[in-house]
Amino acid sequence: MIDQLKSSRATSRGRILDIPAARWAVFESVGPMPGAIQKVWERIYSEWIPATGYQQEEGPQLEVYRLGDISAPDYKCKVWIPIKK
């Protein structure tokens, strides 16, 4: 899945970061951490990037975790990487 994310400023009490606009590839991880997300990263670089012709763009890589039991077999989180053709 490829999404566009526009620059914005966070409004939380934490550190505020400006993330530049980019084209993002978004991958879902399902399963207990950390094994499930490690497998997603491995597949991104060994399968998805070589098969699609996309390259990683300069910028932050994001791991987005939801609240929940990270040891559950159905726990979901996402990996976002900036990409270019």
GROMACS .gro file of N, CA and C in nm:
model
  255
    1MET      N    1   0.085  -0.116   0.000
    1MET     CA    2   0.000   0.000   0.000
    1MET      C    3   0.090   0.123   0.000
    2ILE      N    4   0.062   0.218  -0.083
    2ILE     CA    5   0.141   0.340  -0.091
    2ILE      C    6   0.051   0.458  -0.055
    3ASP      N    7   0.097   0.539   0.039
    3ASP     CA    8   0.022   0.655   0.087
    3ASP      C    9   0.105   0.781   0.073
    4GLN      N   10   0.038   0.894   0.076
    4GLN     CA   11   0.103   1.023   0.084
    4GLN      C   12   0.082   1.079   0.224
    5LEU      N   13   0.185   1.133   0.284
    5LEU     CA   14   0.174   1.195   0.415
    5LEU      C   15   0.223   1.338   0.402
    6LYS      N   16   0.142   1.434   0.441
    6LYS     CA   17   0.180   1.575   0.432
    6LYS      C   18   0.251   1.616   0.559
    7SER      N   19   0.341   1.714   0.546
    7SER     CA   20   0.410   1.768   0.663
    7SER      C   21   0.309   1.821   0.763
    8SER      N   22   0.335   1.798   0.888
    8SER     CA   23   0.249   1.851   0.992
    8SER      C   24   0.328   1.858   1.121
    9ARG      N   25   0.272   1.927   1.216
    9ARG     CA   26   0.336   1.937   1.348
    9ARG      C   27   0.253   1.858   1.447
   10ALA      N   28   0.320   1.778   1.524
   10ALA     CA   29   0.252   1.700   1.627
   10ALA      C   30   0.198   1.794   1.733
   11THR      N   31   0.091   1.753   1.799
   11THR     CA   32   0.031   1.838   1.903
   11THR      C   33   0.039   1.773   2.041
   12SER      N   34   0.111   1.664   2.050
   12SER     CA   35   0.123   1.597   2.180
   12SER      C   36   0.216   1.673   2.272
   13ARG      N   37   0.231   1.627   2.392
   13ARG     CA   38   0.321   1.690   2.489
   13ARG      C   39   0.465   1.648   2.468
   14GLY      N   40   0.485   1.553   2.378
   14GLY     CA   41   0.621   1.505   2.349
   14GLY      C   42   0.694   1.597   2.254
   15ARG      N   43   0.804   1.548   2.203
   15ARG     CA   44   0.886   1.624   2.110
   15ARG      C   45   0.811   1.649   1.980
   16ILE      N   46   0.822   1.767   1.926
   16ILE     CA   47   0.754   1.802   1.801
   16ILE      C   48   0.851   1.784   1.686
   17LEU      N   49   0.811   1.706   1.588
   17LEU     CA   50   0.893   1.682   1.470
   17LEU      C   51   0.818   1.723   1.345
   18ASP      N   52   0.887   1.783   1.251
   18ASP     CA   53   0.831   1.809   1.120
   18ASP      C   54   0.878   1.696   1.029
   19ILE      N   55   0.785   1.627   0.970
   19ILE     CA   56   0.818   1.519   0.878
   19ILE      C   57   0.790   1.569   0.737
   20PRO      N   58   0.893   1.571   0.651
   20PRO     CA   59   0.872   1.624   0.518
   20PRO      C   60   0.772   1.540   0.438
   21ALA      N   61   0.701   1.607   0.348
   21ALA     CA   62   0.608   1.535   0.261
   21ALA      C   63   0.688   1.432   0.182
   22ALA      N   64   0.629   1.315   0.165
   22ALA     CA   65   0.697   1.206   0.095
   22ALA      C   66   0.594   1.107   0.045
   23ARG      N   67   0.639   1.019  -0.040
   23ARG     CA   68   0.558   0.903  -0.077
   23ARG      C   69   0.603   0.791   0.016
   24TRP      N   70   0.507   0.721   0.074
   24TRP     CA   71   0.537   0.620   0.175
   24TRP      C   72   0.486   0.484   0.132
   25ALA      N   73   0.564   0.382   0.160
   25ALA     CA   74   0.517   0.244   0.152
   25ALA      C   75   0.483   0.204   0.295
   26VAL      N   76   0.365   0.148   0.314
   26VAL     CA   77   0.317   0.114   0.448
   26VAL      C   78   0.293  -0.037   0.454
   27PHE      N   79   0.352  -0.101   0.553
   27PHE     CA   80   0.343  -0.245   0.569
   27PHE      C   81   0.284  -0.279   0.704
   28GLU      N   82   0.192  -0.373   0.708
   28GLU     CA   83   0.132  -0.415   0.834
   28GLU      C   84   0.206  -0.536   0.889
   29SER      N   85   0.229  -0.533   1.017
   29SER     CA   86   0.289  -0.645   1.089
   29SER      C   87   0.181  -0.705   1.179
   30VAL      N   88   0.168  -0.837   1.176
   30VAL     CA   89   0.070  -0.905   1.261
   30VAL      C   90   0.142  -1.016   1.336
   31GLY      N   91   0.131  -1.012   1.468
   31GLY     CA   92   0.191  -1.117   1.551
   31GLY      C   93   0.266  -1.056   1.668
   32PRO      N   94   0.319  -1.143   1.753
   32PRO     CA   95   0.388  -1.095   1.873
   32PRO      C   96   0.519  -1.023   1.839
   33MET      N   97   0.547  -0.919   1.915
   33MET     CA   98   0.671  -0.842   1.899
   33MET      C   99   0.781  -0.908   1.981
   34PRO      N  100   0.906  -0.899   1.942
   34PRO     CA  101   0.956  -0.825   1.827
   34PRO      C  102   0.964  -0.909   1.699
   35GLY      N  103   0.938  -1.038   1.709
   35GLY     CA  104   0.956  -1.127   1.594
   35GLY      C  105   0.877  -1.087   1.471
   36ALA      N  106   0.751  -1.047   1.488
   36ALA     CA  107   0.666  -1.015   1.373
   36ALA      C  108   0.719  -0.896   1.295
   37ILE      N  109   0.760  -0.792   1.366
   37ILE     CA  110   0.808  -0.673   1.294
   37ILE      C  111   0.945  -0.696   1.233
   38GLN      N  112   1.026  -0.779   1.295
   38GLN     CA  113   1.156  -0.813   1.237
   38GLN      C  114   1.138  -0.884   1.104
   39LYS      N  115   1.038  -0.971   1.095
   39LYS     CA  116   1.009  -1.040   0.969
   39LYS      C  117   0.962  -0.942   0.862
   40VAL      N  118   0.883  -0.843   0.901
   40VAL     CA  119   0.836  -0.742   0.805
   40VAL      C  120   0.956  -0.666   0.748
   41TRP      N  121   1.046  -0.620   0.833
   41TRP     CA  122   1.165  -0.548   0.785
   41TRP      C  123   1.245  -0.636   0.689
   42GLU      N  124   1.263  -0.761   0.725
   42GLU     CA  125   1.340  -0.853   0.639
   42GLU      C  126   1.274  -0.865   0.502
   43ARG      N  127   1.142  -0.880   0.499
   43ARG     CA  128   1.070  -0.895   0.371
   43ARG      C  129   1.070  -0.766   0.289
   44ILE      N  130   1.066  -0.651   0.355
   44ILE     CA  131   1.072  -0.524   0.283
   44ILE      C  132   1.198  -0.518   0.197
   45TYR      N  133   1.313  -0.548   0.260
   45TYR     CA  134   1.441  -0.534   0.190
   45TYR      C  135   1.477  -0.653   0.102
   46SER      N  136   1.431  -0.771   0.137
   46SER     CA  137   1.469  -0.888   0.057
   46SER      C  138   1.369  -0.920  -0.054
   47GLU      N  139   1.244  -0.875  -0.039
   47GLU     CA  140   1.141  -0.910  -0.138
   47GLU      C  141   1.076  -0.788  -0.202
   48TRP      N  142   1.019  -0.698  -0.120
   48TRP     CA  143   0.937  -0.591  -0.176
   48TRP      C  144   1.019  -0.491  -0.258
   49ILE      N  145   1.127  -0.438  -0.202
   49ILE     CA  146   1.206  -0.339  -0.275
   49ILE      C  147   1.262  -0.396  -0.405
   50PRO      N  148   1.324  -0.515  -0.404
   50PRO     CA  149   1.374  -0.568  -0.532
   50PRO      C  150   1.264  -0.595  -0.635
   51ALA      N  151   1.146  -0.634  -0.591
   51ALA     CA  152   1.039  -0.671  -0.683
   51ALA      C  153   0.966  -0.550  -0.742
   52THR      N  154   0.967  -0.437  -0.673
   52THR     CA  155   0.886  -0.323  -0.716
   52THR      C  156   0.963  -0.216  -0.793
   53GLY      N  157   1.094  -0.213  -0.777
   53GLY     CA  158   1.171  -0.107  -0.841
   53GLY      C  159   1.175   0.021  -0.760
   54TYR      N  160   1.110   0.024  -0.644
   54TYR     CA  161   1.119   0.141  -0.557
   54TYR      C  162   1.250   0.136  -0.480
   55GLN      N  163   1.295   0.253  -0.438
   55GLN     CA  164   1.412   0.265  -0.352
   55GLN      C  165   1.371   0.342  -0.228
   56GLN      N  166   1.444   0.319  -0.122
   56GLN     CA  167   1.416   0.396  -0.001
   56GLN      C  168   1.464   0.539  -0.022
   57GLU      N  169   1.379   0.635   0.011
   57GLU     CA  170   1.411   0.777   0.002
   57GLU      C  171   1.472   0.820   0.134
   58GLU      N  172   1.548   0.928   0.130
   58GLU     CA  173   1.602   0.984   0.253
   58GLU      C  174   1.488   1.033   0.341
   59GLY      N  175   1.494   1.004   0.466
   59GLY     CA  176   1.390   1.046   0.560
   59GLY      C  177   1.371   0.943   0.668
   60PRO      N  178   1.283   0.972   0.762
   60PRO     CA  179   1.264   0.879   0.874
   60PRO      C  180   1.188   0.754   0.833
   61GLN      N  181   1.221   0.645   0.895
   61GLN     CA  182   1.143   0.522   0.887
   61GLN      C  183   1.059   0.520   1.015
   62LEU      N  184   0.932   0.488   1.000
   62LEU     CA  185   0.843   0.492   1.116
   62LEU      C  186   0.790   0.353   1.150
   63GLU      N  187   0.788   0.322   1.277
   63GLU     CA  188   0.718   0.204   1.328
   63GLU      C  189   0.604   0.259   1.413
   64VAL      N  190   0.482   0.225   1.377
   64VAL     CA  191   0.365   0.279   1.444
   64VAL      C  192   0.299   0.166   1.524
   65TYR      N  193   0.302   0.180   1.655
   65TYR     CA  194   0.249   0.077   1.745
   65TYR      C  195   0.117   0.123   1.804
   66ARG      N  196   0.021   0.033   1.806
   66ARG     CA  197  -0.108   0.060   1.870
   66ARG      C  198  -0.102   0.011   2.014
   67LEU      N  199  -0.191   0.063   2.095
   67LEU     CA  200  -0.202   0.012   2.231
   67LEU      C  201  -0.253  -0.132   2.224
   68GLY      N  202  -0.207  -0.215   2.313
   68GLY     CA  203  -0.252  -0.352   2.315
   68GLY      C  204  -0.144  -0.445   2.366
   69ASP      N  205  -0.174  -0.571   2.366
   69ASP     CA  206  -0.083  -0.675   2.413
   69ASP      C  207   0.014  -0.710   2.302
   70ILE      N  208   0.138  -0.661   2.311
   70ILE     CA  209   0.235  -0.684   2.204
   70ILE      C  210   0.279  -0.829   2.193
   71SER      N  211   0.241  -0.912   2.287
   71SER     CA  212   0.275  -1.054   2.278
   71SER      C  213   0.161  -1.138   2.218
   72ALA      N  214   0.049  -1.073   2.184
   72ALA     CA  215  -0.067  -1.145   2.129
   72ALA      C  216  -0.042  -1.187   1.984
   73PRO      N  217  -0.094  -1.301   1.943
   73PRO     CA  218  -0.073  -1.347   1.805
   73PRO      C  219  -0.144  -1.260   1.701
   74ASP      N  220  -0.239  -1.176   1.744
   74ASP     CA  221  -0.309  -1.089   1.648
   74ASP      C  222  -0.274  -0.941   1.667
   75TYR      N  223  -0.166  -0.912   1.741
   75TYR     CA  224  -0.123  -0.773   1.760
   75TYR      C  225  -0.080  -0.714   1.625
   76LYS      N  226  -0.124  -0.590   1.597
   76LYS     CA  227  -0.093  -0.526   1.470
   76LYS      C  228  -0.019  -0.394   1.491
   77CYS      N  229   0.078  -0.370   1.407
   77CYS     CA  230   0.147  -0.242   1.400
   77CYS      C  231   0.186  -0.220   1.254
   78LYS      N  232   0.242  -0.102   1.225
   78LYS     CA  233   0.277  -0.070   1.086
   78LYS      C  234   0.418  -0.016   1.075
   79VAL      N  235   0.479  -0.041   0.960
   79VAL     CA  236   0.608   0.014   0.924
   79VAL      C  237   0.585   0.106   0.806
   80TRP      N  238   0.635   0.229   0.816
   80TRP     CA  239   0.626   0.326   0.707
   80TRP      C  240   0.768   0.358   0.663
   81ILE      N  241   0.795   0.347   0.532
   81ILE     CA  242   0.926   0.388   0.481
   81ILE      C  243   0.905   0.485   0.364
   82PRO      N  244   0.984   0.593   0.359
   82PRO     CA  245   0.974   0.685   0.246
   82PRO      C  246   1.038   0.620   0.123
   83ILE      N  247   0.972   0.636   0.007
   83ILE     CA  248   1.019   0.567  -0.114
   83ILE      C  249   1.023   0.662  -0.234
   84LYS      N  250   1.100   0.619  -0.335
   84LYS     CA  251   1.105   0.686  -0.465
   84LYS      C  252   1.127   0.580  -0.571
   85LYS      N  253   1.090   0.612  -0.695
   85LYS     CA  254   1.114   0.521  -0.809
   85LYS      C  255   1.254   0.539  -0.859
   0.00000   0.00000   0.00000
